[in-house]
XYZ file of C-alpha atoms in Angstrom:
358
model
C -30.640 11.491 -15.724
C -29.955 14.651 -17.719
C -31.412 14.874 -21.194
C -29.247 15.093 -24.313
C -28.601 18.702 -25.340
C -28.712 19.234 -29.134
C -27.012 22.641 -28.807
C -23.998 20.949 -27.206
C -23.953 18.377 -30.016
C -23.908 21.104 -32.665
C -21.008 22.884 -30.932
C -18.990 19.680 -31.024
C -19.563 19.115 -34.747
C -18.314 22.520 -35.864
C -16.112 25.204 -34.459
C -18.757 27.832 -33.798
C -19.020 30.049 -30.733
C -19.062 28.065 -27.501
C -22.170 28.931 -25.494
C -22.166 28.699 -21.712
C -24.431 30.533 -19.310
C -25.349 33.795 -21.005
C -22.021 34.110 -22.824
C -20.759 33.200 -26.280
C -17.037 32.498 -26.544
C -15.619 32.962 -30.038
C -13.047 30.517 -31.479
C -9.497 31.448 -30.521
C -10.528 33.325 -27.358
C -11.040 32.654 -23.682
C -13.536 34.079 -21.231
C -14.606 33.771 -17.612
C -18.248 32.764 -17.330
C -20.092 33.195 -14.024
C -23.055 30.875 -13.543
C -25.156 31.934 -10.507
C -25.522 29.402 -7.712
C -27.139 31.260 -4.846
C -27.017 34.241 -2.525
C -25.297 34.036 0.846
C -27.272 35.051 3.914
C -25.792 38.583 3.650
C -26.963 38.816 0.021
C -23.509 38.206 -1.473
C -23.839 36.298 -4.770
C -21.988 32.997 -5.239
C -21.162 31.765 -8.740
C -19.809 28.682 -10.432
C -17.009 30.314 -12.435
C -15.764 28.559 -15.574
C -12.747 29.651 -17.601
C -13.685 28.732 -21.181
C -10.672 28.379 -23.470
C -12.117 27.902 -26.956
C -9.589 26.888 -29.592
C -9.467 28.207 -33.139
C -9.752 24.692 -34.518
C -12.456 22.129 -33.711
C -11.790 19.306 -31.303
C -13.092 17.640 -28.146
C -14.321 19.429 -25.046
C -12.470 18.642 -21.819
C -13.451 19.810 -18.351
C -10.927 19.977 -15.519
C -12.352 20.588 -12.054
C -10.956 21.100 -8.562
C -12.166 21.896 -5.037
C -15.280 19.736 -5.254
C -14.171 19.414 -1.655
C -13.475 22.992 -0.626
C -10.248 22.328 1.284
C -8.562 20.456 -1.594
C -6.478 23.275 -3.027
C -3.710 21.381 -4.866
C -6.037 21.041 -7.853
C -6.757 24.772 -7.824
C -3.065 25.482 -8.364
C -2.821 22.729 -10.991
C -5.563 24.413 -13.032
C -4.006 27.853 -12.564
C -0.732 26.593 -14.040
C -2.459 24.724 -16.864
C -4.261 27.936 -17.842
C -0.894 29.745 -17.962
C 0.685 27.069 -20.160
C 1.859 28.311 -23.581
C 0.626 25.105 -25.249
C -2.949 26.413 -24.987
C -2.181 29.042 -27.647
C -2.687 26.379 -30.309
C -5.565 24.535 -28.654
C -7.895 22.306 -30.627
C -11.346 22.040 -29.120
C -12.421 23.546 -25.809
C -11.119 23.482 -22.263
C -13.604 24.142 -19.460
C -11.514 24.924 -16.375
C -13.332 25.064 -13.039
C -10.712 25.584 -10.295
C -13.296 26.009 -7.511
C -16.488 23.972 -7.761
C -17.409 24.220 -4.086
C -16.942 27.948 -3.436
C -18.678 27.663 -0.066
C -16.174 25.177 1.320
C -13.252 26.948 -0.355
C -14.040 30.255 1.376
C -14.466 28.542 4.737
C -11.444 26.201 4.411
C -13.657 23.162 4.800
C -14.437 20.041 2.802
C -18.189 20.444 3.007
C -20.973 22.821 2.039
C -22.909 24.928 4.589
C -25.507 22.158 4.838
C -22.703 19.787 5.940
C -23.102 17.625 2.857
C -20.245 16.131 0.861
C -20.739 17.380 -2.702
C -19.082 14.254 -4.108
C -21.870 12.133 -2.666
C -24.709 14.309 -4.030
C -24.534 13.742 -7.800
C -26.534 13.906 -10.038
C -28.332 16.268 -7.684
C -31.601 18.081 -8.221
C -32.607 21.572 -9.305
C -34.984 21.708 -6.336
C -32.999 19.764 -3.730
C -30.582 20.768 -0.987
C -27.872 23.348 -1.632
C -25.411 20.526 -2.334
C -27.914 18.836 -4.624
C -28.561 22.049 -6.559
C -24.810 22.694 -7.023
C -24.253 19.097 -8.167
C -27.104 19.394 -10.675
C -25.831 22.742 -11.973
C -22.250 21.511 -12.424
C -23.388 18.337 -14.163
C -25.781 20.189 -16.476
C -23.617 23.183 -17.387
C -20.122 21.645 -17.440
C -20.023 17.840 -17.448
C -22.781 17.300 -20.001
C -21.077 19.740 -22.394
C -17.834 17.749 -22.274
C -16.437 14.676 -23.990
C -14.027 13.899 -21.152
C -13.262 15.092 -17.628
C -10.449 15.209 -15.080
C -11.458 15.769 -11.453
C -8.621 16.845 -9.139
C -8.624 15.878 -5.458
C -6.360 15.598 -2.416
C -6.478 13.478 0.706
C -9.003 14.182 3.436
C -8.094 16.407 6.378
C -4.865 15.466 8.178
C -3.829 12.934 5.547
C -1.541 12.997 2.510
C -1.769 11.055 -0.771
C 0.932 9.983 -3.186
C 0.042 11.267 -6.689
C -2.294 8.656 -8.161
C -5.034 8.271 -10.747
C -8.176 6.280 -10.019
C -10.182 4.608 -12.756
C -13.318 2.523 -13.149
C -12.866 -1.225 -13.021
C -12.891 -2.938 -16.434
C -12.892 0.296 -18.467
C -10.080 -0.115 -21.015
C -10.940 3.193 -22.719
C -10.377 5.316 -19.628
C -7.343 3.215 -18.666
C -5.535 4.388 -21.805
C -5.940 8.010 -20.698
C -4.868 7.128 -17.160
C -1.677 5.653 -18.621
C -1.046 8.828 -20.609
C -1.517 10.932 -17.424
C 1.698 9.420 -16.093
C 1.079 9.436 -12.316
C 3.262 7.060 -10.276
C 0.359 4.676 -9.750
C -3.031 3.878 -11.282
C -5.523 2.448 -8.819
C -8.624 0.626 -9.987
C -11.353 1.608 -7.548
C -15.099 0.981 -7.472
C -17.536 3.756 -8.306
C -19.359 5.261 -5.347
C -23.016 6.128 -5.447
C -23.472 9.884 -5.637
C -19.936 10.561 -6.866
C -19.054 12.705 -9.863
C -17.372 9.697 -11.533
C -20.563 7.674 -11.196
C -22.695 10.513 -12.560
C -20.306 10.964 -15.481
C -20.527 7.298 -16.357
C -24.329 7.452 -16.245
C -24.402 10.208 -18.892
C -21.551 8.808 -20.979
C -18.740 11.196 -19.979
C -15.596 9.343 -18.816
C -13.852 11.009 -15.864
C -10.359 10.473 -14.479
C -9.880 11.148 -10.769
C -6.478 12.473 -9.666
C -5.547 12.258 -5.971
C -2.418 13.923 -4.605
C -1.157 15.900 -1.626
C -3.127 17.052 1.401
C -5.932 19.445 2.220
C -5.163 23.164 2.682
C -1.507 22.638 1.713
C 0.467 23.056 -1.508
C 2.702 20.134 -2.451
C 5.015 20.997 -5.344
C 5.483 17.440 -6.622
C 1.731 16.784 -6.454
C 1.106 20.016 -8.373
C 3.726 19.276 -11.032
C 2.445 15.729 -11.508
C -1.072 17.131 -11.916
C -0.090 19.809 -14.435
C 1.920 17.432 -16.597
C -0.836 14.808 -16.321
C -3.590 17.161 -17.488
C -1.489 18.349 -20.428
C -0.655 14.760 -21.366
C -4.328 13.819 -21.431
C -4.965 16.837 -23.664
C -2.177 15.532 -25.903
C -3.828 12.099 -25.984
C -7.167 13.715 -26.879
C -5.518 15.589 -29.760
C -6.159 18.988 -28.179
C -2.491 20.049 -28.132
C 0.399 19.168 -30.414
C 2.256 15.987 -29.492
C 5.615 17.737 -29.797
C 4.639 20.350 -27.194
C 4.022 17.923 -24.326
C 6.304 15.085 -23.290
C 4.844 11.604 -22.998
C 5.613 9.760 -19.729
C 9.116 8.338 -19.776
C 8.117 5.435 -17.569
C 4.787 3.595 -17.287
C 2.693 3.925 -14.137
C 2.393 1.057 -11.725
C -1.067 -0.467 -11.591
C -2.961 -1.807 -8.628
C -6.393 -3.394 -8.466
C -6.539 -3.611 -4.698
C -5.604 -1.701 -1.563
C -6.149 -1.822 2.177
C -5.913 0.474 5.178
C -3.687 -0.273 8.143
C -5.493 0.915 11.262
C -4.401 1.831 14.763
C -4.473 -1.276 17.001
C -4.829 0.942 20.095
C -5.171 4.617 20.873
C -2.150 6.736 21.743
C 0.760 8.648 20.211
C 1.719 7.577 16.702
C 5.335 7.424 15.510
C 5.555 6.636 11.806
C 8.579 4.994 10.177
C 7.331 5.034 6.574
C 6.187 7.766 4.181
C 3.824 7.928 1.222
C 5.742 6.454 -1.704
C 7.610 3.873 0.391
C 7.400 0.183 -0.477
C 6.666 -2.198 2.408
C 6.792 -5.958 2.739
C 4.424 -8.093 4.783
C 5.558 -8.016 8.399
C 7.468 -4.728 8.176
C 7.052 -2.404 11.147
C 5.583 0.782 9.636
C 4.714 2.603 12.856
C 4.309 2.287 16.610
C 1.583 3.551 18.917
C 2.733 4.500 22.418
C 0.919 5.541 25.551
C 1.720 9.070 26.841
C 3.674 7.658 29.834
C 6.210 5.682 27.794
C 5.194 2.348 29.276
C 3.847 0.540 26.206
C 4.628 0.420 22.488
C 2.325 -1.372 20.057
C 3.753 -2.025 16.609
C 1.785 -1.505 13.392
C 2.749 -4.208 10.893
C 2.229 -4.329 7.120
C -0.093 -7.186 6.230
C 1.013 -7.487 2.596
C 3.660 -6.311 0.152
C 2.684 -2.992 -1.348
C 3.155 0.723 -1.900
C 2.049 3.313 0.650
C -0.210 5.653 -1.345
C -1.678 7.550 1.616
C -1.020 8.125 5.299
C -2.222 10.130 8.265
C -0.322 13.204 9.442
C -1.820 13.185 12.945
C 0.393 11.924 15.780
C -2.601 11.445 18.096
C -4.777 8.473 17.150
C -7.701 6.493 18.431
C -8.082 2.768 18.119
C -9.309 1.932 14.610
C -8.105 5.165 12.979
C -6.850 4.764 9.400
C -3.055 5.159 9.378
C -1.632 3.908 6.058
C -3.280 3.206 2.705
C -1.328 0.401 1.020
C -1.825 -0.584 -2.633
C -0.831 -4.085 -3.709
C 1.916 -4.144 -6.369
C 2.820 -7.128 -8.557
C 6.421 -6.157 -9.443
C 7.958 -4.666 -6.285
C 11.568 -5.131 -7.458
C 11.188 -2.276 -9.967
C 9.178 -0.017 -7.709
C 11.613 2.304 -5.918
C 13.837 2.822 -8.945
C 10.881 3.775 -11.126
C 9.351 6.077 -8.505
C 12.691 7.869 -8.154
C 12.903 8.233 -11.928
C 9.383 9.678 -12.143
C 10.200 12.236 -9.441
C 13.443 13.218 -11.179
C 11.568 13.627 -14.465
C 8.983 15.923 -12.857
C 11.694 18.044 -11.244
C 13.626 18.467 -14.481
C 10.783 18.841 -16.994
C 11.388 22.201 -18.722
C 7.704 22.548 -19.567
C 7.001 23.053 -15.865
C 9.692 25.623 -15.123
C 8.233 28.477 -13.088
C 9.625 31.063 -15.550
C 7.437 29.599 -18.295
C 4.307 28.658 -16.409
C 3.774 31.301 -13.759
C-alpha cells in the first residue's frame, strides 16, 4: 500500500501551487505535465501525460482517466470535451485529466500493454515489477493518491457495445450518491476485482466511479455526451463548479444489483433481434444462431426480465460465447419511457452543443 503523502495533504488544505512531476501549477492556470514511463525499443520516450487544471479557489482534487485499456477511446473524447468546457473557468479545486493512461495500447489500437497484461488487473503495481506493474504503480502514486475522488472511463471489450452505465461498489452509500448525480441510464452494483483500479482506490481511501459506455475503437455520440455531462455533474456535486452552470439529471437512474450473460447455445451465425437499451422479459427470443447451410435455427431466450446493458457485435459465434449482458430491473413498466427521456435530454442539452464545447 502507498504511504500517505504530507505534501499532497498540504496542497489540499490551502490553494497553493499544485505540484506534480517536476512542475508547479499556479492557481488559476492549467498545464500539461509529462511523467516519464519508459523508453520504447527504438529509444522513443513514453510519458504519462496529465492535464492539471488548478482552480483559483481551493477545493477537492478530482482525477478523470481514460484508455486504461488502450482501445477504449470514448473516454478520451469525453475528457477532451470536458477540458474544453467553459465551466472550468471558475473551477474550485483541481482537475487531473488523464485521457490516455495506457499509451502503449492506445498507439497500437489494442487493449493490452506490450507484455500482454491487462493494466486493470495489475494495481497497485510495483516500481520494480513488469511494465504493466510499473505503470499501475506510477499512476496510483502520482495521480490517484493526490486525489479526493476519481472517475475512470471505459468501454466494452473488443467487438461488444455497452449501454452508458455507472458501476459502483456494493454497500457504499457515499459513492452511490455521486453515481446518482452522474445521471447515466443505469447504475450497476458490481463486485470489486482484485488488481483493478477501483479496488486499489478503495485500499488507499480514494472512491472511484467506473463509467462504461460504447465500444472499443469507435466513437459513440450518445455515450460521449452521457460521459461529459456525467463528469461535469459529479464536479457539481463535489462543489468544484457552480450548481447553476451544470444541469442536474432530470430523471433518476435505474439501479440494478445483479446481471447475467446470455451465451450462445451452439456455434454458428448470430442474428440479433434486440439492442443495448432494450427491455426483455423472461422467455423473449433475443437472437437466433443458425448454421451456414440454413438447416437449423437455435433460439436464444431471455432467462429473466431485465435491461440489455451490453451485447456482442460479432455475427460469428462459438458455443458459450457471451451474447447479451442483461441487468435485472425492479420497475420495468417505467423503463422504456425513462430511457427515451434520458436520451432526449442528452440530445437537447445546450451545455453539450458542439459550438460551445469543441
